[in-house]
Amino acid sequence: MLRGFLLLFVLTGVALVAILGFRGQKGSQPPFELFPDMVRQVKVRAQAPLGFFADGRGPRLPVAGTVPIGYEMPNPENTPSGAPPGESLSHQRVAFSAGTDYYNTGKMGDRWGTGIPIEVTPQLMERGRERFNITCAMCHGATATGNGITKQYGLATVVTLQDDRIRKMADGEIFNTLTNGKNTMMAYGPNIMVADRWAIIAYLRALQRSQNASINDVPEEHHAEMEKK
Ligand code: HEC
């Protein structure tokens, strides 16, 4: 009984050494790893090629139109897409300024003011449309009805901006909401230049009107066309 066990033990030992080899022995096969954990992982190495991307290049070039961290923030003089329209002279240097006037705070004295403090031009509306679609639409939806894509991912508190309350809200209060956030909405002041915030509000007003338009909003000369449809 004992002899049989010893024989089996020795044979097993010999078999193990035959299969796994001596300690420190070099082999051409990669070592067998029981728990490799994170010893080897798919990752980008500096200056090394990578098969993951079609061009075989590991380090990536910055995406066109993005601003890498650490670079100068856009200001009206070097904004890639040009200066935001309507930027008044006194604000040209401080695109993310924190002055105390209506333009910078939305407040007139100690109450919310209303009105767009820069000239509303077709370019400003276009800029507002672009900025709204980039910074607001994923939550509030392209027509501001509160049905952006984030809703499907569980952001349940997003509100419609077509609400009567928001429609009647002073522009200055909306400006403050964008700048500093409100309840569960984050602050977008650090991401959006002051002039662009006003462009967004001007565009939002147009969106609100577009969802509540009557025949009187259509220029007289187009009425006949409307009736045909
Ligand atoms: C990440 C999602 C998200 C984005 C992006 C976002 N919002 Fe909101 N917004 C919310 C949520 C959530 C609320 C509801 C806040 C609350 O009352 O809890 C809200 C509320 C508001 C309100 C109503 C505030 C009030 O007084 O009730 C306004 C106005 C508004 N957003 C405008 C904007 C504009 C303009 C933008 C683009 C610059 C924007 N939001 C971008 C999530 C977002």
mmCIF file of C-alpha atoms and ligand atoms in Angstrom:
data_model
loop_
_atom_site.group_PDB
_atom_site.id
_atom_site.type_symbol
_atom_site.label_atom_id
_atom_site.label_comp_id
_atom_site.label_asym_id
_atom_site.label_seq_id
_atom_site.Cartn_x
_atom_site.Cartn_y
_atom_site.Cartn_z
ATOM 1 C CA MET A 1 0.000 0.000 0.000
ATOM 2 C CA LEU A 2 2.681 2.446 1.148
ATOM 3 C CA ARG A 3 5.031 1.234 -1.543
ATOM 4 C CA GLY A 4 2.397 1.770 -4.224
ATOM 5 C CA PHE A 5 1.861 5.309 -2.949
ATOM 6 C CA LEU A 6 5.581 6.107 -2.958
ATOM 7 C CA LEU A 7 5.956 4.751 -6.489
ATOM 8 C CA LEU A 8 3.020 6.855 -7.659
ATOM 9 C CA PHE A 9 4.487 9.914 -5.910
ATOM 10 C CA VAL A 10 7.874 9.525 -7.571
ATOM 11 C CA LEU A 11 6.333 8.875 -10.970
ATOM 12 C CA THR A 12 4.107 11.932 -10.648
ATOM 13 C CA GLY A 13 7.124 14.028 -9.690
ATOM 14 C CA VAL A 14 9.086 12.783 -12.679
ATOM 15 C CA ALA A 15 6.109 13.406 -14.966
ATOM 16 C CA LEU A 16 5.657 16.948 -13.645
ATOM 17 C CA VAL A 17 9.321 17.828 -14.126
ATOM 18 C CA ALA A 18 9.207 16.294 -17.603
ATOM 19 C CA ILE A 19 6.224 18.417 -18.571
ATOM 20 C CA LEU A 20 7.005 21.685 -16.805
ATOM 21 C CA GLY A 21 10.805 21.549 -16.855
ATOM 22 C CA PHE A 22 13.357 22.652 -14.204
ATOM 23 C CA ARG A 23 13.166 25.948 -12.467
ATOM 24 C CA GLY A 24 14.971 28.661 -14.450
ATOM 25 C CA GLN A 25 15.080 26.505 -17.543
ATOM 26 C CA LYS A 26 14.761 28.455 -20.773
ATOM 27 C CA GLY A 27 12.283 27.386 -23.402
ATOM 28 C CA SER A 28 10.992 28.613 -26.721
ATOM 29 C CA GLN A 29 7.356 28.321 -25.623
ATOM 30 C CA PRO A 30 5.754 31.177 -23.718
ATOM 31 C CA PRO A 31 5.398 30.250 -20.027
ATOM 32 C CA PHE A 32 2.090 28.877 -18.868
ATOM 33 C CA GLU A 33 0.267 31.499 -16.866
ATOM 34 C CA LEU A 34 -2.460 30.386 -14.531
ATOM 35 C CA PHE A 35 -3.577 33.897 -13.481
ATOM 36 C CA PRO A 36 -2.037 36.427 -15.845
ATOM 37 C CA ASP A 37 -4.172 39.217 -14.336
ATOM 38 C CA MET A 38 -3.145 42.447 -16.005
ATOM 39 C CA VAL A 39 0.442 41.518 -16.862
ATOM 40 C CA ARG A 40 -0.385 41.773 -20.541
ATOM 41 C CA GLN A 41 -3.137 44.099 -21.692
ATOM 42 C CA VAL A 42 -4.309 45.800 -24.847
ATOM 43 C CA LYS A 43 -3.216 49.371 -24.509
ATOM 44 C CA VAL A 44 -1.654 52.198 -26.393
ATOM 45 C CA ARG A 45 2.083 52.493 -25.791
ATOM 46 C CA ALA A 46 3.841 55.759 -26.465
ATOM 47 C CA GLN A 47 5.438 55.810 -29.920
ATOM 48 C CA ALA A 48 4.528 52.162 -30.576
ATOM 49 C CA PRO A 49 2.447 50.710 -33.391
ATOM 50 C CA LEU A 50 -0.971 49.259 -32.613
ATOM 51 C CA GLY A 51 -2.987 46.890 -34.753
ATOM 52 C CA PHE A 52 -6.263 48.122 -33.301
ATOM 53 C CA PHE A 53 -6.570 51.082 -35.651
ATOM 54 C CA ALA A 54 -6.782 50.768 -39.410
ATOM 55 C CA ASP A 55 -3.665 52.874 -39.937
ATOM 56 C CA GLY A 56 -1.648 50.773 -37.450
ATOM 57 C CA ARG A 57 -0.698 53.885 -35.511
ATOM 58 C CA GLY A 58 -0.812 53.780 -31.695
ATOM 59 C CA PRO A 59 -0.651 57.456 -30.709
ATOM 60 C CA ARG A 60 -3.608 59.245 -32.265
ATOM 61 C CA LEU A 61 -3.778 62.692 -33.764
ATOM 62 C CA PRO A 62 -6.233 65.059 -32.039
ATOM 63 C CA VAL A 63 -9.726 64.944 -33.521
ATOM 64 C CA ALA A 64 -10.223 67.843 -35.926
ATOM 65 C CA GLY A 65 -11.833 70.833 -34.273
ATOM 66 C CA THR A 66 -11.062 69.795 -30.673
ATOM 67 C CA VAL A 67 -8.960 71.691 -28.167
ATOM 68 C CA PRO A 68 -6.463 69.488 -26.317
ATOM 69 C CA ILE A 69 -6.292 70.028 -22.560
ATOM 70 C CA GLY A 70 -3.570 72.457 -21.650
ATOM 71 C CA TYR A 71 -3.905 74.481 -24.814
ATOM 72 C CA GLU A 72 -5.163 78.015 -24.767
ATOM 73 C CA MET A 73 -8.923 78.147 -24.444
ATOM 74 C CA PRO A 74 -10.768 79.626 -27.407
ATOM 75 C CA ASN A 75 -11.249 83.344 -27.299
ATOM 76 C CA PRO A 76 -12.753 85.585 -29.936
ATOM 77 C CA GLU A 77 -9.340 86.201 -31.503
ATOM 78 C CA ASN A 78 -8.457 82.568 -32.056
ATOM 79 C CA THR A 79 -11.724 80.679 -32.095
ATOM 80 C CA PRO A 80 -11.386 78.057 -34.820
ATOM 81 C CA SER A 81 -14.806 78.811 -36.245
ATOM 82 C CA GLY A 82 -14.310 82.567 -35.999
ATOM 83 C CA ALA A 83 -15.348 85.039 -33.371
ATOM 84 C CA PRO A 84 -18.841 84.623 -31.985
ATOM 85 C CA PRO A 85 -20.927 87.243 -33.734
ATOM 86 C CA GLY A 86 -22.114 90.191 -31.721
ATOM 87 C CA GLU A 87 -19.251 90.148 -29.225
ATOM 88 C CA SER A 88 -18.970 93.717 -28.048
ATOM 89 C CA LEU A 89 -15.568 95.339 -27.846
ATOM 90 C CA SER A 90 -15.355 95.477 -24.073
ATOM 91 C CA HIS A 91 -15.810 91.711 -23.854
ATOM 92 C CA GLN A 92 -13.450 90.659 -26.569
ATOM 93 C CA ARG A 93 -10.650 89.721 -24.224
ATOM 94 C CA VAL A 94 -12.666 87.862 -21.609
ATOM 95 C CA ALA A 95 -14.783 85.309 -23.420
ATOM 96 C CA PHE A 96 -15.665 83.544 -20.151
ATOM 97 C CA SER A 97 -15.785 86.739 -18.144
ATOM 98 C CA ALA A 98 -17.332 87.177 -14.756
ATOM 99 C CA GLY A 99 -18.331 90.835 -14.809
ATOM 100 C CA THR A 100 -21.251 92.140 -12.798
ATOM 101 C CA ASP A 101 -23.325 93.638 -15.626
ATOM 102 C CA TYR A 102 -26.429 92.169 -17.274
ATOM 103 C CA TYR A 103 -24.371 90.720 -20.144
ATOM 104 C CA ASN A 104 -22.334 88.634 -17.705
ATOM 105 C CA THR A 105 -24.885 87.754 -15.030
ATOM 106 C CA GLY A 106 -28.389 88.013 -16.489
ATOM 107 C CA LYS A 107 -29.219 90.325 -13.610
ATOM 108 C CA MET A 108 -30.389 93.899 -13.747
ATOM 109 C CA GLY A 109 -29.870 95.158 -10.256
ATOM 110 C CA ASP A 110 -31.150 92.422 -7.991
ATOM 111 C CA ARG A 111 -33.686 90.892 -10.377
ATOM 112 C CA TRP A 112 -33.430 88.870 -13.583
ATOM 113 C CA GLY A 113 -33.361 91.066 -16.627
ATOM 114 C CA THR A 114 -34.750 90.159 -19.996
ATOM 115 C CA GLY A 115 -33.665 90.772 -23.577
ATOM 116 C CA ILE A 116 -30.658 89.629 -25.607
ATOM 117 C CA PRO A 117 -27.902 92.149 -24.822
ATOM 118 C CA ILE A 118 -26.112 91.657 -28.146
ATOM 119 C CA GLU A 119 -27.389 92.268 -31.638
ATOM 120 C CA VAL A 120 -29.545 89.383 -32.862
ATOM 121 C CA THR A 121 -28.434 88.729 -36.416
ATOM 122 C CA PRO A 122 -28.983 85.713 -38.686
ATOM 123 C CA GLN A 123 -25.363 84.742 -37.886
ATOM 124 C CA LEU A 124 -26.061 84.868 -34.159
ATOM 125 C CA MET A 125 -29.110 82.634 -34.583
ATOM 126 C CA GLU A 126 -27.063 80.223 -36.684
ATOM 127 C CA ARG A 127 -24.351 80.173 -34.023
ATOM 128 C CA GLY A 128 -27.029 79.612 -31.384
ATOM 129 C CA ARG A 129 -28.496 76.723 -33.357
ATOM 130 C CA GLU A 130 -25.080 75.114 -33.672
ATOM 131 C CA ARG A 131 -24.216 75.612 -29.973
ATOM 132 C CA PHE A 132 -27.643 74.457 -28.797
ATOM 133 C CA ASN A 133 -27.351 71.266 -30.807
ATOM 134 C CA ILE A 134 -23.873 70.646 -29.396
ATOM 135 C CA THR A 135 -24.436 71.498 -25.730
ATOM 136 C CA CYS A 136 -28.145 71.221 -24.966
ATOM 137 C CA ALA A 137 -29.888 68.933 -27.449
ATOM 138 C CA MET A 138 -28.569 65.639 -26.047
ATOM 139 C CA CYS A 139 -30.619 66.324 -22.938
ATOM 140 C CA HIS A 140 -33.342 68.768 -23.897
ATOM 141 C CA GLY A 141 -33.874 67.457 -27.449
ATOM 142 C CA ALA A 142 -33.438 69.220 -30.793
ATOM 143 C CA THR A 143 -36.759 71.010 -30.404
ATOM 144 C CA ALA A 144 -36.254 71.536 -26.653
ATOM 145 C CA THR A 145 -39.149 69.252 -25.767
ATOM 146 C CA GLY A 146 -37.013 67.394 -23.229
ATOM 147 C CA ASN A 147 -36.660 64.159 -25.191
ATOM 148 C CA GLY A 148 -32.902 64.103 -25.758
ATOM 149 C CA ILE A 149 -30.936 60.873 -26.037
ATOM 150 C CA THR A 150 -29.876 60.981 -22.361
ATOM 151 C CA LYS A 151 -33.451 60.318 -21.345
ATOM 152 C CA GLN A 152 -33.144 56.813 -22.784
ATOM 153 C CA TYR A 153 -30.112 56.323 -20.569
ATOM 154 C CA GLY A 154 -31.943 57.175 -17.404
ATOM 155 C CA LEU A 155 -31.531 60.916 -16.958
ATOM 156 C CA ALA A 156 -35.148 61.194 -15.893
ATOM 157 C CA THR A 157 -35.168 64.744 -14.562
ATOM 158 C CA VAL A 158 -34.568 66.504 -17.907
ATOM 159 C CA VAL A 159 -37.348 68.994 -18.482
ATOM 160 C CA THR A 160 -39.024 70.323 -21.591
ATOM 161 C CA LEU A 161 -38.093 73.900 -22.361
ATOM 162 C CA GLN A 162 -41.380 74.283 -24.239
ATOM 163 C CA ASP A 163 -43.102 74.634 -20.915
ATOM 164 C CA ASP A 164 -45.112 77.810 -20.343
ATOM 165 C CA ARG A 165 -43.030 78.547 -17.272
ATOM 166 C CA ILE A 166 -39.751 78.497 -19.232
ATOM 167 C CA ARG A 167 -41.356 80.379 -22.110
ATOM 168 C CA LYS A 168 -42.261 83.192 -19.752
ATOM 169 C CA MET A 169 -38.989 83.007 -17.827
ATOM 170 C CA ALA A 170 -36.728 86.052 -18.055
ATOM 171 C CA ASP A 171 -33.792 85.643 -20.448
ATOM 172 C CA GLY A 172 -31.495 86.557 -17.577
ATOM 173 C CA GLU A 173 -32.726 83.655 -15.458
ATOM 174 C CA ILE A 174 -32.144 81.212 -18.305
ATOM 175 C CA PHE A 175 -28.698 82.757 -18.761
ATOM 176 C CA ASN A 176 -28.048 82.039 -15.097
ATOM 177 C CA THR A 177 -29.259 78.435 -15.451
ATOM 178 C CA LEU A 178 -26.825 77.820 -18.321
ATOM 179 C CA THR A 179 -23.996 79.542 -16.517
ATOM 180 C CA ASN A 180 -24.382 78.105 -13.022
ATOM 181 C CA GLY A 181 -26.716 75.138 -13.472
ATOM 182 C CA LYS A 182 -29.901 74.505 -11.549
ATOM 183 C CA ASN A 183 -30.897 71.592 -9.305
ATOM 184 C CA THR A 184 -29.919 68.497 -11.288
ATOM 185 C CA MET A 185 -28.615 70.414 -14.318
ATOM 186 C CA MET A 186 -24.893 71.094 -14.306
ATOM 187 C CA ALA A 187 -23.264 74.453 -14.970
ATOM 188 C CA TYR A 188 -22.309 75.083 -18.586
ATOM 189 C CA GLY A 189 -20.657 78.450 -17.946
ATOM 190 C CA PRO A 190 -17.152 76.962 -18.063
ATOM 191 C CA ASN A 191 -17.893 75.369 -21.474
ATOM 192 C CA ILE A 192 -19.774 78.104 -23.286
ATOM 193 C CA MET A 193 -18.519 81.593 -23.984
ATOM 194 C CA VAL A 194 -20.733 84.417 -22.770
ATOM 195 C CA ALA A 195 -21.723 85.590 -26.255
ATOM 196 C CA ASP A 196 -22.558 81.982 -27.198
ATOM 197 C CA ARG A 197 -24.820 81.663 -24.150
ATOM 198 C CA TRP A 198 -26.858 84.579 -25.445
ATOM 199 C CA ALA A 199 -26.837 83.081 -28.937
ATOM 200 C CA ILE A 200 -28.230 79.854 -27.442
ATOM 201 C CA ILE A 201 -30.967 81.755 -25.615
ATOM 202 C CA ALA A 202 -31.924 83.653 -28.773
ATOM 203 C CA TYR A 203 -32.147 80.329 -30.624
ATOM 204 C CA LEU A 204 -34.097 78.733 -27.770
ATOM 205 C CA ARG A 205 -36.645 81.543 -28.021
ATOM 206 C CA ALA A 206 -36.998 80.801 -31.732
ATOM 207 C CA LEU A 207 -37.475 77.098 -30.936
ATOM 208 C CA GLN A 208 -40.172 77.945 -28.422
ATOM 209 C CA ARG A 209 -41.925 80.112 -30.941
ATOM 210 C CA SER A 210 -41.629 77.454 -33.638
ATOM 211 C CA GLN A 211 -43.608 75.012 -31.492
ATOM 212 C CA ASN A 212 -46.340 77.543 -30.830
ATOM 213 C CA ALA A 213 -46.639 79.249 -34.178
ATOM 214 C CA SER A 214 -49.875 80.492 -35.694
ATOM 215 C CA ILE A 215 -50.697 81.537 -39.245
ATOM 216 C CA ASN A 216 -49.881 85.104 -38.196
ATOM 217 C CA ASP A 217 -46.218 84.162 -37.769
ATOM 218 C CA VAL A 218 -46.063 83.398 -41.498
ATOM 219 C CA PRO A 219 -45.372 86.449 -43.664
ATOM 220 C CA GLU A 220 -48.500 87.677 -45.484
ATOM 221 C CA GLU A 221 -47.190 86.845 -48.944
ATOM 222 C CA HIS A 222 -46.859 83.139 -48.037
ATOM 223 C CA HIS A 223 -50.383 82.703 -46.665
ATOM 224 C CA ALA A 224 -51.812 81.557 -49.993
ATOM 225 C CA GLU A 225 -49.107 78.866 -50.234
ATOM 226 C CA MET A 226 -49.920 77.641 -46.729
ATOM 227 C CA GLU A 227 -53.590 77.235 -47.544
ATOM 228 C CA LYS A 228 -52.838 75.113 -50.578
ATOM 229 C CA LYS A 229 -51.081 72.528 -48.378
HETATM 230 C C1 HEC B 1 -26.762 66.671 -19.113
HETATM 231 C C2 HEC B 1 -28.111 67.075 -19.429
HETATM 232 C C3 HEC B 1 -28.402 68.523 -19.661
HETATM 233 C C4 HEC B 1 -27.813 69.371 -20.557
HETATM 234 C C5 HEC B 1 -26.669 69.079 -21.506
HETATM 235 C C6 HEC B 1 -28.492 70.609 -20.457
HETATM 236 N N1 HEC B 1 -29.478 70.535 -19.516
HETATM 237 FE FE1 HEC B 1 -30.826 71.966 -19.033
HETATM 238 N N2 HEC B 1 -31.640 70.781 -17.648
HETATM 239 C C7 HEC B 1 -31.254 69.488 -17.382
HETATM 240 C C8 HEC B 1 -32.022 68.979 -16.268
HETATM 241 C C9 HEC B 1 -31.861 67.597 -15.666
HETATM 242 C C10 HEC B 1 -32.897 70.011 -15.884
HETATM 243 C C11 HEC B 1 -33.899 69.989 -14.766
HETATM 244 C C12 HEC B 1 -33.244 70.620 -13.562
HETATM 245 C C13 HEC B 1 -34.057 70.404 -12.332
HETATM 246 O O1 HEC B 1 -34.939 71.221 -12.059
HETATM 247 O O2 HEC B 1 -33.774 69.412 -11.643
HETATM 248 C C14 HEC B 1 -32.640 71.129 -16.775
HETATM 249 C C15 HEC B 1 -33.300 72.318 -16.723
HETATM 250 C C16 HEC B 1 -33.119 73.370 -17.607
HETATM 251 C C17 HEC B 1 -33.874 74.609 -17.596
HETATM 252 C C18 HEC B 1 -35.014 74.946 -16.669
HETATM 253 C C19 HEC B 1 -34.516 75.476 -15.380
HETATM 254 C C20 HEC B 1 -35.663 75.834 -14.483
HETATM 255 O O3 HEC B 1 -35.699 76.980 -14.068
HETATM 256 O O4 HEC B 1 -36.490 74.975 -14.204
HETATM 257 C C21 HEC B 1 -33.381 75.380 -18.607
HETATM 258 C C22 HEC B 1 -33.833 76.768 -19.008
HETATM 259 C C23 HEC B 1 -32.319 74.626 -19.241
HETATM 260 N N3 HEC B 1 -32.195 73.412 -18.620
HETATM 261 C C24 HEC B 1 -31.607 75.060 -20.323
HETATM 262 C C25 HEC B 1 -30.535 74.379 -20.863
HETATM 263 C C26 HEC B 1 -29.748 74.868 -21.963
HETATM 264 C C27 HEC B 1 -30.011 76.149 -22.725
HETATM 265 C C28 HEC B 1 -28.775 73.959 -22.173
HETATM 266 C C29 HEC B 1 -27.609 74.042 -23.161
HETATM 267 C C30 HEC B 1 -26.639 75.035 -22.853
HETATM 268 C C31 HEC B 1 -28.959 72.871 -21.250
HETATM 269 N N4 HEC B 1 -30.036 73.161 -20.471
HETATM 270 C C32 HEC B 1 -28.180 71.728 -21.207
HETATM 271 C C33 HEC B 1 -30.272 68.770 -18.035
HETATM 272 C C34 HEC B 1 -29.447 69.267 -19.014
#
